[in-house]
Amino acid sequence: MTHAYSVQQKPDAQFLAQANSINSQCHQHQTDWGIDGNRLADYDHWLDNANSAYALNNDKVTKTAITSANKKAAFGELKHFQGPFIDYLEVNTKVPDAALEAMGLRSREHHAHQPLPRPDKPPVISVVKLHDELTVYAAQPEHDQPTAGVAPTRYHAFMIRIRMEGEDKYQTVVSTRLHHTLFFERTDEGKRLYLSAAWVNPRLEAGPWCEEISEIIG
């Protein structure tokens, strides 16, 4: 019998994680990217509201119909602001293409139509656990040492293969970032999870899988 657990990142958490990443990168590179201070201050305001509303609504102790409505409103306001802000970043030529891609935004580059080959090396993966969350990070080895945050040039994403102890079927999830968070139910705590990963090209053709690792949930 297949165990029902979630391997997809929650949409709200995924959106908020990307928004926080974009905001952090803009603060870090504000001077060299020429980011307008007033725009960034507005981003801070709407993002702080969304972070606070999400935290209150994500806590079982404080969650109510009111916190749910407040979270929905705060996310709507942030999305309303973030769309034009992303357009502003993409037309700002001081923001490198590599930085846009790292933030999960559209690249200005139009790559050659020659399809990328299937990856020929496996990634190195590591895991960070927090309560009922488990974040998988992918990197490539460099000089026999894992280099965190470095993916093979122009490969599209990495695929994670997941199996709960006692199950015979794997679930897979693809992340275009170099990390992905898996969420589990509290009833899964203490169970062992097996996972491995592979780089994939834009056609989602997977390269070799890395050696399988196991983690205890919780």
Short mmCIF file of C-alpha atoms in Angstrom, two decimals:
data_model
loop_
_atom_site.label_atom_id
_atom_site.label_comp_id
_atom_site.label_asym_id
_atom_site.label_seq_id
_atom_site.Cartn_x
_atom_site.Cartn_y
_atom_site.Cartn_z
CA MET A 1 0.00 0.00 0.00
CA THR A 2 1.43 3.36 -1.00
CA HIS A 3 2.00 5.76 1.87
CA ALA A 4 0.45 9.20 1.28
CA TYR A 5 2.99 11.91 1.97
CA SER A 6 3.87 15.15 0.24
CA VAL A 7 7.05 15.56 -1.76
CA GLN A 8 6.02 18.87 -3.32
CA GLN A 9 6.99 22.15 -1.74
CA LYS A 10 3.89 23.95 -0.49
CA PRO A 11 2.98 26.70 -3.00
CA ASP A 12 2.86 29.45 -0.33
CA ALA A 13 6.19 28.38 1.15
CA GLN A 14 7.75 28.13 -2.32
CA PHE A 15 6.56 31.60 -3.31
CA LEU A 16 7.71 33.12 -0.02
CA ALA A 17 11.11 31.41 -0.19
CA GLN A 18 11.72 32.84 -3.67
CA ALA A 19 10.53 36.31 -2.62
CA ASN A 20 12.90 36.26 0.37
CA SER A 21 15.75 35.10 -1.88
CA ILE A 22 15.14 37.89 -4.42
CA ASN A 23 14.93 40.48 -1.65
CA SER A 24 18.10 39.22 0.01
CA GLN A 25 20.06 39.25 -3.26
CA CYS A 26 18.87 42.79 -4.05
CA HIS A 27 20.01 44.04 -0.65
CA GLN A 28 23.35 42.27 -1.01
CA HIS A 29 23.99 43.74 -4.48
CA GLN A 30 22.04 46.99 -4.20
CA THR A 31 25.01 49.21 -5.07
CA ASP A 32 26.50 47.25 -7.98
CA TRP A 33 23.06 46.52 -9.44
CA GLY A 34 21.92 50.12 -8.96
CA ILE A 35 18.72 49.07 -7.17
CA ASP A 36 16.46 52.01 -6.33
CA GLY A 37 16.28 52.40 -2.54
CA ASN A 38 12.61 53.38 -2.48
CA ARG A 39 11.61 50.33 -4.52
CA LEU A 40 13.60 48.09 -2.21
CA ALA A 41 12.06 49.68 0.89
CA ASP A 42 8.60 48.99 -0.54
CA TYR A 43 9.63 45.39 -1.19
CA ASP A 44 10.80 45.11 2.44
CA HIS A 45 7.42 46.37 3.63
CA TRP A 46 5.24 43.99 1.63
CA LEU A 47 7.57 41.04 2.23
CA ASP A 48 7.65 41.63 6.01
CA ASN A 49 3.85 41.69 6.02
CA ALA A 50 3.67 38.42 4.08
CA ASN A 51 6.29 36.71 6.25
CA SER A 52 4.49 37.72 9.47
CA ALA A 53 1.06 36.74 8.16
CA TYR A 54 2.37 33.38 6.92
CA ALA A 55 4.07 32.59 10.23
CA LEU A 56 0.91 33.31 12.23
CA ASN A 57 -1.27 31.26 9.91
CA ASN A 58 1.22 28.39 9.72
CA ASP A 59 1.27 27.95 13.50
CA LYS A 60 -1.48 25.61 14.73
CA VAL A 61 -1.65 27.58 17.99
CA THR A 62 -2.39 30.94 16.35
CA LYS A 63 -4.14 29.88 13.14
CA THR A 64 -7.72 31.17 12.79
CA ALA A 65 -10.05 32.23 10.00
CA ILE A 66 -8.74 35.76 10.53
CA THR A 67 -5.06 34.79 10.16
CA SER A 68 -5.97 32.85 7.01
CA ALA A 69 -7.69 35.90 5.52
CA ASN A 70 -4.79 38.16 6.56
CA LYS A 71 -2.27 35.79 4.98
CA LYS A 72 -4.24 35.70 1.73
CA ALA A 73 -4.44 39.51 1.64
CA ALA A 74 -0.72 39.94 2.46
CA PHE A 75 0.31 37.47 -0.26
CA GLY A 76 -1.95 39.24 -2.76
CA GLU A 77 -0.34 42.60 -1.97
CA LEU A 78 3.17 41.14 -2.24
CA LYS A 79 2.41 39.47 -5.59
CA HIS A 80 0.88 42.72 -6.88
CA PHE A 81 4.15 44.52 -6.06
CA GLN A 82 6.55 41.76 -7.00
CA GLY A 83 5.44 41.39 -10.64
CA PRO A 84 6.54 44.91 -11.68
CA PHE A 85 9.62 44.62 -9.44
CA ILE A 86 10.76 41.48 -11.30
CA ASP A 87 10.19 43.29 -14.62
CA TYR A 88 12.36 46.10 -13.23
CA LEU A 89 15.17 43.64 -12.44
CA GLU A 90 14.98 41.95 -15.84
CA VAL A 91 15.32 45.21 -17.80
CA ASN A 92 18.13 46.41 -15.52
CA THR A 93 21.26 45.35 -17.43
CA LYS A 94 23.38 45.78 -14.30
CA VAL A 95 21.75 42.60 -12.96
CA PRO A 96 23.72 39.70 -14.53
CA ASP A 97 21.89 36.90 -16.35
CA ALA A 98 23.43 34.41 -13.93
CA ALA A 99 21.91 36.34 -11.01
CA LEU A 100 18.46 36.27 -12.63
CA GLU A 101 18.71 32.51 -13.09
CA ALA A 102 19.95 32.03 -9.52
CA MET A 103 16.84 33.87 -8.26
CA GLY A 104 14.61 31.66 -10.41
CA LEU A 105 13.76 34.46 -12.86
CA ARG A 106 13.79 34.54 -16.67
CA SER A 107 17.20 34.77 -18.27
CA ARG A 108 17.80 37.34 -21.01
CA GLU A 109 20.01 34.86 -22.86
CA HIS A 110 18.61 33.02 -25.86
CA HIS A 111 20.59 29.82 -25.96
CA ALA A 112 21.41 27.97 -29.14
CA HIS A 113 18.76 25.55 -30.32
CA GLN A 114 21.17 22.62 -30.09
CA PRO A 115 19.67 20.43 -27.33
CA LEU A 116 21.73 19.86 -24.23
CA PRO A 117 22.93 16.29 -23.76
CA ARG A 118 21.91 14.05 -20.91
CA PRO A 119 24.07 14.87 -17.82
CA ASP A 120 27.02 12.52 -17.41
CA LYS A 121 27.84 12.92 -13.71
CA PRO A 122 25.75 12.56 -10.53
CA PRO A 123 25.30 15.38 -8.01
CA VAL A 124 26.41 15.29 -4.39
CA ILE A 125 23.45 15.72 -2.05
CA SER A 126 23.14 16.83 1.55
CA VAL A 127 20.13 17.19 3.83
CA VAL A 128 19.06 19.71 6.47
CA LYS A 129 16.19 18.68 8.75
CA LEU A 130 13.77 20.91 10.66
CA HIS A 131 10.80 19.31 12.47
CA ASP A 132 8.56 17.87 9.71
CA GLU A 133 10.59 19.46 6.90
CA LEU A 134 13.61 18.05 5.09
CA THR A 135 15.57 20.19 2.60
CA VAL A 136 17.73 18.44 0.01
CA TYR A 137 20.70 20.36 -1.43
CA ALA A 138 22.48 19.39 -4.65
CA ALA A 139 26.04 20.29 -5.65
CA GLN A 140 28.73 19.01 -7.97
CA PRO A 141 32.03 17.63 -6.71
CA GLU A 142 35.04 19.72 -7.58
CA HIS A 143 38.51 18.20 -7.12
CA ASP A 144 36.84 15.35 -5.22
CA GLN A 145 35.19 17.78 -2.78
CA PRO A 146 31.50 18.80 -2.97
CA THR A 147 31.07 22.43 -4.02
CA ALA A 148 27.85 23.73 -2.49
CA GLY A 149 25.56 25.70 -4.76
CA VAL A 150 27.39 24.82 -7.98
CA ALA A 151 25.47 23.00 -10.71
CA PRO A 152 26.88 21.67 -13.99
CA THR A 153 26.91 24.50 -16.52
CA ARG A 154 23.52 25.02 -18.19
CA TYR A 155 21.88 21.92 -16.82
CA HIS A 156 18.24 22.61 -16.22
CA ALA A 157 17.50 21.20 -12.77
CA PHE A 158 17.94 18.24 -10.49
CA MET A 159 15.55 15.39 -9.81
CA ILE A 160 15.04 13.84 -6.39
CA ARG A 161 13.92 10.21 -6.02
CA ILE A 162 12.19 9.45 -2.70
CA ARG A 163 11.00 6.24 -1.05
CA MET A 164 9.65 5.70 2.46
CA GLU A 165 10.88 2.64 4.36
CA GLY A 166 8.62 -0.34 3.66
CA GLU A 167 7.52 0.95 0.24
CA ASP A 168 8.69 -0.50 -3.07
CA LYS A 169 7.86 2.48 -5.31
CA TYR A 170 9.71 5.78 -5.61
CA GLN A 171 8.22 9.23 -6.03
CA THR A 172 10.17 11.88 -7.92
CA VAL A 173 10.22 15.67 -7.83
CA VAL A 174 12.16 18.12 -10.01
CA SER A 175 13.65 21.37 -8.71
CA THR A 176 15.06 24.12 -10.93
CA ARG A 177 16.84 25.50 -7.87
CA LEU A 178 19.74 23.80 -6.10
CA HIS A 179 17.64 22.83 -3.12
CA HIS A 180 14.14 21.53 -2.48
CA THR A 181 12.11 21.17 0.72
CA LEU A 182 9.99 18.09 1.39
CA PHE A 183 7.13 18.31 3.88
CA PHE A 184 5.82 15.41 5.95
CA GLU A 185 2.99 14.74 8.36
CA ARG A 186 3.69 14.57 12.09
CA THR A 187 2.70 10.90 11.94
CA ASP A 188 5.75 10.29 9.71
CA GLU A 189 8.21 11.31 12.44
CA GLY A 190 10.72 8.56 13.22
CA LYS A 191 10.30 6.85 9.85
CA ARG A 192 13.27 6.32 7.57
CA LEU A 193 13.36 7.95 4.14
CA TYR A 194 15.60 6.87 1.26
CA LEU A 195 16.57 9.35 -1.42
CA SER A 196 18.96 9.98 -4.28
CA ALA A 197 19.25 12.63 -7.00
CA ALA A 198 20.34 13.20 -10.59
CA TRP A 199 20.91 16.27 -12.78
CA VAL A 200 18.42 16.67 -15.65
CA ASN A 201 18.58 18.60 -18.91
CA PRO A 202 15.72 20.83 -20.20
CA ARG A 203 14.02 17.74 -21.69
CA LEU A 204 14.07 16.24 -18.18
CA GLU A 205 16.46 13.49 -19.26
CA ALA A 206 18.22 12.35 -16.11
CA GLY A 207 21.90 11.62 -15.81
CA PRO A 208 23.37 9.04 -13.42
CA TRP A 209 21.87 8.85 -9.94
CA CYS A 210 24.02 9.58 -6.91
CA GLU A 211 24.45 6.99 -4.20
CA GLU A 212 21.28 6.59 -2.17
CA ILE A 213 21.24 8.06 1.32
CA SER A 214 18.76 7.63 4.17
CA GLU A 215 17.41 10.02 6.79
CA ILE A 216 15.09 9.73 9.76
CA ILE A 217 12.14 12.12 9.51
CA GLY A 218 11.74 14.56 12.38
#
